[in-house]
Amino acid sequence: MRSRTATRLPLDRPARSLSRRGRSLGVALALGALLASGATMTLAAPAVAAAGDVRCPSADCVSIAPAAGSPVAIAPDNAGAVYLAYSGGDLLKLDLASGALTTVTTGLGNLRGVAVDGGSAYITNFDGMLQQVDLATGSRRTLASGLPSLFGVARVGTTTYVTDGKGEIVAVPDGGTARVVATGLGFSYGLAFDKAGLAYTADMMAGRILQTNVATGATRVLAGQAYEPTSISVGGDGLVYFMVAGEVKRVNAATGVQSHVTNIVGINSFSFSLAASGDAYTSGAGHDGLWRISGLTSR
């Protein structure tokens, strides 16, 4: 089904929140519940902004779609739109110029990830299904099913890559069958690739930022002791960006040098998605919609 005019507010909402540093047991229990039920997790935002922090709302952090609720995954298409996936099975489109929020399609299952490429959205769900959605018509087809619970998703050439609940990266080539290309990666909610085709994941359980060669399966640790990283992106500058309890960090994959970027305060941000412009898109846990953080990679 698809509607071009009427957009309903998605009914799904994050059901759990994770406390901040020093409560590892509670976090482990919440992660266990996530893997068991598919519920969404969120992190509490800091209450006070310091110099250099991004405060929401402000000139640097603007609410662009208050009615968008709390999407579980966000994908800018770098062509004037942002696509939002919800655990209730909805895929929505936000037109950045007009602010119009429309429904692309519904009934996709318990969604966890979304990537946009070439007029299609690639969707993962908790039931182990990877689907391709035509963004013009809303039609969908199943690319893979019967896999472990799927989370992160990225498109490289003619292959779609996903992360699963078993700590694996799975490759699904167009017209081919799913195959595991890397193991032992822990639990990563996201997945990103650089221009060289290397994959990046954030292991929430072990606090590691990992780089994986999907051709060989070889993996190395870029950063450790990251305390539950919840987001992973590669910027146009080639640096790897991730989030730790509301703090945005980056690491240079070539040198291993890690640095602080900013803290996001004022909203309960769990993760963000980078656009080619360097802007970031994130949502809060308080059902307060979609926010744009201007020039995150230039900070």
mmCIF file of C-alpha atoms in Angstrom:
data_model
loop_
_atom_site.group_PDB
_atom_site.id
_atom_site.type_symbol
_atom_site.label_atom_id
_atom_site.label_comp_id
_atom_site.label_asym_id
_atom_site.label_seq_id
_atom_site.Cartn_x
_atom_site.Cartn_y
_atom_site.Cartn_z
ATOM 1 C CA MET A 1 0.000 0.000 0.000
ATOM 2 C CA ARG A 2 1.117 3.543 -0.620
ATOM 3 C CA SER A 3 -0.222 6.994 0.057
ATOM 4 C CA ARG A 4 1.045 10.160 -1.588
ATOM 5 C CA THR A 5 -1.194 12.593 0.275
ATOM 6 C CA ALA A 6 -2.198 11.368 3.704
ATOM 7 C CA THR A 7 0.573 10.715 6.195
ATOM 8 C CA ARG A 8 -0.209 9.113 9.508
ATOM 9 C CA LEU A 9 1.994 9.450 12.536
ATOM 10 C CA PRO A 10 3.770 6.118 13.063
ATOM 11 C CA LEU A 11 2.464 4.287 16.105
ATOM 12 C CA ASP A 12 5.709 2.628 17.101
ATOM 13 C CA ARG A 13 7.690 4.345 19.812
ATOM 14 C CA PRO A 14 10.962 3.542 21.636
ATOM 15 C CA ALA A 15 10.120 1.507 24.692
ATOM 16 C CA ARG A 16 13.386 1.447 26.608
ATOM 17 C CA SER A 17 16.065 3.897 27.611
ATOM 18 C CA LEU A 18 19.675 3.240 28.529
ATOM 19 C CA SER A 19 21.286 5.049 31.440
ATOM 20 C CA ARG A 20 24.628 6.759 30.988
ATOM 21 C CA ARG A 21 28.093 5.704 32.092
ATOM 22 C CA GLY A 22 28.714 3.294 34.936
ATOM 23 C CA ARG A 23 25.609 1.104 34.619
ATOM 24 C CA SER A 24 26.900 -1.772 32.536
ATOM 25 C CA LEU A 25 24.543 -4.386 33.956
ATOM 26 C CA GLY A 26 21.470 -2.384 33.037
ATOM 27 C CA VAL A 27 22.829 -1.846 29.560
ATOM 28 C CA ALA A 28 23.534 -5.544 29.101
ATOM 29 C CA LEU A 29 19.990 -6.398 30.173
ATOM 30 C CA ALA A 30 18.554 -3.826 27.786
ATOM 31 C CA LEU A 31 20.621 -5.201 24.915
ATOM 32 C CA GLY A 32 19.441 -8.696 25.749
ATOM 33 C CA ALA A 33 15.876 -7.478 25.625
ATOM 34 C CA LEU A 34 16.545 -5.816 22.279
ATOM 35 C CA LEU A 35 17.826 -9.018 20.731
ATOM 36 C CA ALA A 36 14.926 -10.980 22.197
ATOM 37 C CA SER A 37 12.076 -8.641 21.288
ATOM 38 C CA GLY A 38 13.226 -6.086 18.736
ATOM 39 C CA ALA A 39 12.407 -3.138 20.996
ATOM 40 C CA THR A 40 14.097 0.202 20.361
ATOM 41 C CA MET A 41 16.674 1.639 22.776
ATOM 42 C CA THR A 42 17.520 5.248 23.461
ATOM 43 C CA LEU A 43 20.161 7.091 25.433
ATOM 44 C CA ALA A 44 19.620 9.974 27.832
ATOM 45 C CA ALA A 45 21.012 13.319 26.680
ATOM 46 C CA PRO A 46 23.179 15.472 28.939
ATOM 47 C CA ALA A 47 21.257 18.177 30.743
ATOM 48 C CA VAL A 48 23.774 21.011 30.486
ATOM 49 C CA ALA A 49 25.623 22.239 27.403
ATOM 50 C CA ALA A 50 29.296 23.202 27.557
ATOM 51 C CA ALA A 51 31.356 25.276 25.134
ATOM 52 C CA GLY A 52 31.555 23.492 21.791
ATOM 53 C CA ASP A 53 28.466 21.371 22.408
ATOM 54 C CA VAL A 54 25.569 21.258 19.963
ATOM 55 C CA ARG A 55 22.423 22.346 21.766
ATOM 56 C CA CYS A 56 19.045 21.339 20.361
ATOM 57 C CA PRO A 57 17.249 23.529 19.483
ATOM 58 C CA SER A 58 19.709 26.164 18.247
ATOM 59 C CA ALA A 59 21.011 27.572 14.991
ATOM 60 C CA ASP A 60 23.203 24.448 14.705
ATOM 61 C CA CYS A 61 20.449 21.948 15.527
ATOM 62 C CA VAL A 62 17.022 22.538 14.010
ATOM 63 C CA SER A 63 13.838 20.510 14.316
ATOM 64 C CA ILE A 64 12.825 19.865 10.693
ATOM 65 C CA ALA A 65 9.989 17.342 11.137
ATOM 66 C CA PRO A 66 8.323 17.410 14.579
ATOM 67 C CA ALA A 67 5.592 15.033 13.358
ATOM 68 C CA ALA A 68 8.100 12.348 12.363
ATOM 69 C CA GLY A 69 7.927 10.608 15.729
ATOM 70 C CA SER A 70 10.871 8.353 16.558
ATOM 71 C CA PRO A 71 12.236 6.518 13.519
ATOM 72 C CA VAL A 72 14.592 3.616 14.164
ATOM 73 C CA ALA A 73 16.680 4.383 11.064
ATOM 74 C CA ILE A 74 17.353 7.471 8.924
ATOM 75 C CA ALA A 75 18.769 7.676 5.395
ATOM 76 C CA PRO A 76 19.383 10.970 3.541
ATOM 77 C CA ASP A 77 19.429 10.483 -0.227
ATOM 78 C CA ASN A 78 21.674 13.541 -0.860
ATOM 79 C CA ALA A 79 19.114 14.727 -3.404
ATOM 80 C CA GLY A 80 16.709 16.693 -1.234
ATOM 81 C CA ALA A 81 14.983 13.975 0.779
ATOM 82 C CA VAL A 82 15.451 11.932 3.939
ATOM 83 C CA TYR A 83 13.865 8.516 4.368
ATOM 84 C CA LEU A 84 12.689 7.290 7.758
ATOM 85 C CA ALA A 85 12.081 3.688 8.846
ATOM 86 C CA TYR A 86 9.902 2.700 11.810
ATOM 87 C CA SER A 87 9.681 -0.463 13.870
ATOM 88 C CA GLY A 88 5.970 -0.626 13.036
ATOM 89 C CA GLY A 89 6.825 -1.297 9.391
ATOM 90 C CA ASP A 90 6.407 2.148 7.826
ATOM 91 C CA LEU A 91 8.783 3.861 5.415
ATOM 92 C CA LEU A 92 8.316 7.654 5.181
ATOM 93 C CA LYS A 93 9.858 10.347 3.005
ATOM 94 C CA LEU A 94 10.671 13.861 4.199
ATOM 95 C CA ASP A 95 11.043 16.483 1.466
ATOM 96 C CA LEU A 96 13.680 18.862 2.841
ATOM 97 C CA ALA A 97 12.593 21.823 0.711
ATOM 98 C CA SER A 98 8.883 21.767 1.556
ATOM 99 C CA GLY A 99 8.911 19.873 4.851
ATOM 100 C CA ALA A 100 6.244 17.522 3.473
ATOM 101 C CA LEU A 101 6.181 14.102 5.129
ATOM 102 C CA THR A 102 4.647 11.352 2.995
ATOM 103 C CA THR A 103 4.277 7.600 3.296
ATOM 104 C CA VAL A 104 6.212 5.522 0.782
ATOM 105 C CA THR A 105 4.832 2.183 1.943
ATOM 106 C CA THR A 106 3.751 0.252 5.041
ATOM 107 C CA GLY A 107 3.740 -3.319 6.309
ATOM 108 C CA LEU A 108 7.477 -3.961 6.005
ATOM 109 C CA GLY A 109 7.781 -5.699 9.368
ATOM 110 C CA ASN A 110 9.743 -4.816 12.481
ATOM 111 C CA LEU A 111 12.229 -2.504 10.777
ATOM 112 C CA ARG A 112 15.778 -1.868 11.948
ATOM 113 C CA GLY A 113 17.794 -0.329 9.097
ATOM 114 C CA VAL A 114 17.439 1.619 5.864
ATOM 115 C CA ALA A 115 19.825 2.599 3.060
ATOM 116 C CA VAL A 116 18.952 4.483 -0.130
ATOM 117 C CA ASP A 117 20.579 3.941 -3.510
ATOM 118 C CA GLY A 118 19.525 4.375 -7.142
ATOM 119 C CA GLY A 119 15.839 5.021 -6.560
ATOM 120 C CA SER A 120 15.411 2.175 -4.086
ATOM 121 C CA ALA A 121 15.446 1.772 -0.326
ATOM 122 C CA TYR A 122 17.039 -1.318 1.185
ATOM 123 C CA ILE A 123 15.303 -2.310 4.397
ATOM 124 C CA THR A 124 16.283 -4.716 7.187
ATOM 125 C CA ASN A 125 13.917 -6.085 9.775
ATOM 126 C CA PHE A 126 14.166 -7.950 13.046
ATOM 127 C CA ASP A 127 12.668 -11.077 11.496
ATOM 128 C CA GLY A 128 15.716 -11.661 9.313
ATOM 129 C CA MET A 129 14.390 -10.215 6.062
ATOM 130 C CA LEU A 130 16.066 -7.842 3.619
ATOM 131 C CA GLN A 131 13.687 -6.007 1.285
ATOM 132 C CA GLN A 132 14.081 -3.605 -1.624
ATOM 133 C CA VAL A 133 11.468 -0.850 -1.969
ATOM 134 C CA ASP A 134 10.925 1.171 -5.154
ATOM 135 C CA LEU A 135 10.772 4.757 -3.889
ATOM 136 C CA ALA A 136 8.661 5.917 -6.841
ATOM 137 C CA THR A 137 5.930 3.285 -6.563
ATOM 138 C CA GLY A 138 6.232 1.844 -3.062
ATOM 139 C CA SER A 139 6.403 -1.703 -4.428
ATOM 140 C CA ARG A 140 8.748 -4.086 -2.657
ATOM 141 C CA ARG A 141 10.505 -7.369 -3.196
ATOM 142 C CA THR A 142 12.359 -9.668 -0.843
ATOM 143 C CA LEU A 143 16.091 -9.994 -1.453
ATOM 144 C CA ALA A 144 16.794 -12.403 1.423
ATOM 145 C CA SER A 145 14.838 -14.016 4.241
ATOM 146 C CA GLY A 146 15.298 -16.598 6.970
ATOM 147 C CA LEU A 147 18.436 -14.854 8.252
ATOM 148 C CA PRO A 148 19.166 -13.948 11.883
ATOM 149 C CA SER A 149 17.726 -10.634 13.064
ATOM 150 C CA LEU A 150 19.086 -7.905 10.780
ATOM 151 C CA PHE A 151 20.154 -4.383 11.772
ATOM 152 C CA GLY A 152 22.602 -2.214 9.807
ATOM 153 C CA VAL A 153 22.430 -2.044 6.027
ATOM 154 C CA ALA A 154 24.616 -0.486 3.320
ATOM 155 C CA ARG A 155 24.711 -0.638 -0.451
ATOM 156 C CA VAL A 156 28.016 -0.981 -2.367
ATOM 157 C CA GLY A 157 27.836 -1.365 -6.132
ATOM 158 C CA THR A 158 25.411 -4.200 -6.864
ATOM 159 C CA THR A 159 25.661 -5.790 -3.426
ATOM 160 C CA THR A 160 23.700 -5.061 -0.261
ATOM 161 C CA TYR A 161 25.486 -5.685 3.040
ATOM 162 C CA VAL A 162 23.773 -6.161 6.400
ATOM 163 C CA THR A 163 24.764 -6.796 9.999
ATOM 164 C CA ASP A 164 22.957 -9.440 12.013
ATOM 165 C CA GLY A 165 22.397 -10.370 15.647
ATOM 166 C CA LYS A 166 25.097 -13.056 15.477
ATOM 167 C CA GLY A 167 27.911 -10.558 14.930
ATOM 168 C CA GLU A 168 28.191 -11.155 11.198
ATOM 169 C CA ILE A 169 28.268 -9.106 8.013
ATOM 170 C CA VAL A 170 26.169 -10.762 5.322
ATOM 171 C CA ALA A 171 26.486 -9.926 1.622
ATOM 172 C CA VAL A 172 23.461 -10.168 -0.685
ATOM 173 C CA PRO A 173 24.457 -9.595 -4.320
ATOM 174 C CA ASP A 174 21.772 -8.621 -6.826
ATOM 175 C CA GLY A 175 20.291 -11.838 -8.180
ATOM 176 C CA GLY A 176 22.431 -13.938 -5.830
ATOM 177 C CA THR A 177 22.126 -15.634 -2.468
ATOM 178 C CA ALA A 178 23.096 -14.336 0.951
ATOM 179 C CA ARG A 179 26.510 -15.330 2.283
ATOM 180 C CA VAL A 180 28.412 -14.476 5.447
ATOM 181 C CA VAL A 181 31.568 -12.477 4.700
ATOM 182 C CA ALA A 182 32.739 -11.647 8.243
ATOM 183 C CA THR A 183 32.131 -12.985 11.754
ATOM 184 C CA GLY A 184 33.003 -12.141 15.350
ATOM 185 C CA LEU A 185 31.958 -8.490 15.100
ATOM 186 C CA GLY A 186 29.723 -8.340 18.173
ATOM 187 C CA PHE A 187 26.452 -6.418 18.066
ATOM 188 C CA SER A 188 26.427 -3.461 15.680
ATOM 189 C CA TYR A 189 23.241 -1.503 15.051
ATOM 190 C CA GLY A 190 24.802 0.240 12.049
ATOM 191 C CA LEU A 191 27.045 -0.382 9.064
ATOM 192 C CA ALA A 192 29.062 1.998 6.883
ATOM 193 C CA PHE A 193 31.561 1.757 4.036
ATOM 194 C CA ASP A 194 34.379 4.009 2.880
ATOM 195 C CA LYS A 195 35.300 4.769 -0.729
ATOM 196 C CA ALA A 196 37.794 1.885 -0.741
ATOM 197 C CA GLY A 197 35.026 -0.602 0.061
ATOM 198 C CA LEU A 198 36.063 -1.260 3.666
ATOM 199 C CA ALA A 199 33.252 -1.795 6.154
ATOM 200 C CA TYR A 200 32.881 -0.179 9.585
ATOM 201 C CA THR A 201 30.811 -1.400 12.521
ATOM 202 C CA ALA A 202 30.344 -0.320 16.128
ATOM 203 C CA ASP A 203 30.284 -3.208 18.606
ATOM 204 C CA MET A 204 27.978 -1.998 21.379
ATOM 205 C CA MET A 205 28.738 -4.881 23.738
ATOM 206 C CA ALA A 206 32.557 -4.701 23.620
ATOM 207 C CA GLY A 207 32.870 -0.965 22.881
ATOM 208 C CA ARG A 208 34.875 -1.452 19.689
ATOM 209 C CA ILE A 209 34.951 0.374 16.380
ATOM 210 C CA LEU A 210 35.908 -2.190 13.751
ATOM 211 C CA GLN A 211 37.165 -2.060 10.181
ATOM 212 C CA THR A 212 36.466 -5.123 8.010
ATOM 213 C CA ASN A 213 37.674 -6.109 4.579
ATOM 214 C CA VAL A 214 34.544 -7.821 3.212
ATOM 215 C CA ALA A 215 36.571 -9.492 0.460
ATOM 216 C CA THR A 216 38.730 -11.412 2.938
ATOM 217 C CA GLY A 217 36.794 -11.191 6.217
ATOM 218 C CA ALA A 218 39.831 -9.698 7.957
ATOM 219 C CA THR A 219 38.892 -7.342 10.779
ATOM 220 C CA ARG A 220 40.912 -4.932 12.885
ATOM 221 C CA VAL A 221 40.046 -2.744 15.861
ATOM 222 C CA LEU A 222 40.242 0.998 15.160
ATOM 223 C CA ALA A 223 39.126 2.104 18.613
ATOM 224 C CA GLY A 224 38.445 0.270 21.861
ATOM 225 C CA GLN A 225 36.878 1.080 25.207
ATOM 226 C CA ALA A 226 34.299 3.231 23.442
ATOM 227 C CA TYR A 227 31.512 2.463 25.970
ATOM 228 C CA GLU A 228 28.562 1.249 23.932
ATOM 229 C CA PRO A 229 28.986 3.038 20.580
ATOM 230 C CA THR A 230 25.565 3.320 18.970
ATOM 231 C CA SER A 231 26.162 4.916 15.589
ATOM 232 C CA ILE A 232 28.621 4.504 12.745
ATOM 233 C CA SER A 233 29.115 6.667 9.638
ATOM 234 C CA VAL A 234 31.880 7.583 7.211
ATOM 235 C CA GLY A 235 32.092 11.275 6.376
ATOM 236 C CA GLY A 236 33.014 12.895 3.103
ATOM 237 C CA ASP A 237 36.374 13.631 4.762
ATOM 238 C CA GLY A 238 37.025 9.885 4.976
ATOM 239 C CA LEU A 239 36.913 9.862 8.781
ATOM 240 C CA VAL A 240 34.783 7.408 10.742
ATOM 241 C CA TYR A 241 32.171 8.974 13.019
ATOM 242 C CA PHE A 242 30.412 7.290 15.925
ATOM 243 C CA MET A 243 28.348 8.181 18.985
ATOM 244 C CA VAL A 244 28.929 7.322 22.645
ATOM 245 C CA ALA A 245 26.162 8.355 25.065
ATOM 246 C CA GLY A 246 25.407 11.591 23.243
ATOM 247 C CA GLU A 247 29.047 12.364 22.439
ATOM 248 C CA VAL A 248 30.115 12.335 18.790
ATOM 249 C CA LYS A 249 33.653 11.088 18.129
ATOM 250 C CA ARG A 250 35.693 10.393 15.019
ATOM 251 C CA VAL A 251 38.653 8.211 14.224
ATOM 252 C CA ASN A 252 41.128 8.334 11.366
ATOM 253 C CA ALA A 253 41.202 4.801 9.959
ATOM 254 C CA ALA A 254 44.689 5.294 8.504
ATOM 255 C CA THR A 255 46.366 6.543 11.692
ATOM 256 C CA GLY A 256 44.057 5.291 14.441
ATOM 257 C CA VAL A 257 43.911 8.785 15.946
ATOM 258 C CA GLN A 258 40.604 9.347 17.732
ATOM 259 C CA SER A 259 39.155 12.746 18.658
ATOM 260 C CA HIS A 260 36.141 14.386 20.235
ATOM 261 C CA VAL A 261 33.764 16.189 17.845
ATOM 262 C CA THR A 262 30.915 17.469 20.023
ATOM 263 C CA ASN A 263 28.198 16.547 22.499
ATOM 264 C CA ILE A 264 24.561 16.632 21.390
ATOM 265 C CA VAL A 265 22.452 18.041 24.204
ATOM 266 C CA GLY A 266 18.784 18.860 24.606
ATOM 267 C CA ILE A 267 17.451 15.717 22.911
ATOM 268 C CA ASN A 268 17.855 12.010 23.699
ATOM 269 C CA SER A 269 19.800 11.161 20.557
ATOM 270 C CA PHE A 270 20.659 7.485 20.041
ATOM 271 C CA SER A 271 22.348 7.690 16.655
ATOM 272 C CA PHE A 272 22.734 9.891 13.590
ATOM 273 C CA SER A 273 23.106 9.579 9.828
ATOM 274 C CA LEU A 274 25.543 11.707 7.841
ATOM 275 C CA ALA A 275 24.695 13.340 4.533
ATOM 276 C CA ALA A 276 27.312 14.038 1.868
ATOM 277 C CA SER A 277 27.153 17.721 2.853
ATOM 278 C CA GLY A 278 28.467 16.927 6.336
ATOM 279 C CA ASP A 279 25.103 17.628 7.953
ATOM 280 C CA ALA A 280 23.753 14.971 10.307
ATOM 281 C CA TYR A 281 20.185 13.821 10.878
ATOM 282 C CA THR A 282 19.020 12.441 14.199
ATOM 283 C CA SER A 283 15.865 11.870 16.206
ATOM 284 C CA GLY A 284 15.101 12.206 19.886
ATOM 285 C CA ALA A 285 13.604 9.623 22.178
ATOM 286 C CA GLY A 286 10.839 11.949 23.307
ATOM 287 C CA HIS A 287 8.827 11.494 20.105
ATOM 288 C CA ASP A 288 10.007 14.948 19.062
ATOM 289 C CA GLY A 289 10.732 14.124 15.449
ATOM 290 C CA LEU A 290 13.683 14.637 13.136
ATOM 291 C CA TRP A 291 16.525 17.115 13.718
ATOM 292 C CA ARG A 292 19.270 18.417 11.422
ATOM 293 C CA ILE A 293 22.724 19.214 12.817
ATOM 294 C CA SER A 294 24.493 21.529 10.403
ATOM 295 C CA GLY A 295 28.093 20.880 9.423
ATOM 296 C CA LEU A 296 28.819 18.126 11.924
ATOM 297 C CA THR A 297 31.924 16.908 10.101
ATOM 298 C CA SER A 298 33.417 20.418 9.980
ATOM 299 C CA ARG A 299 33.336 20.902 13.755
#
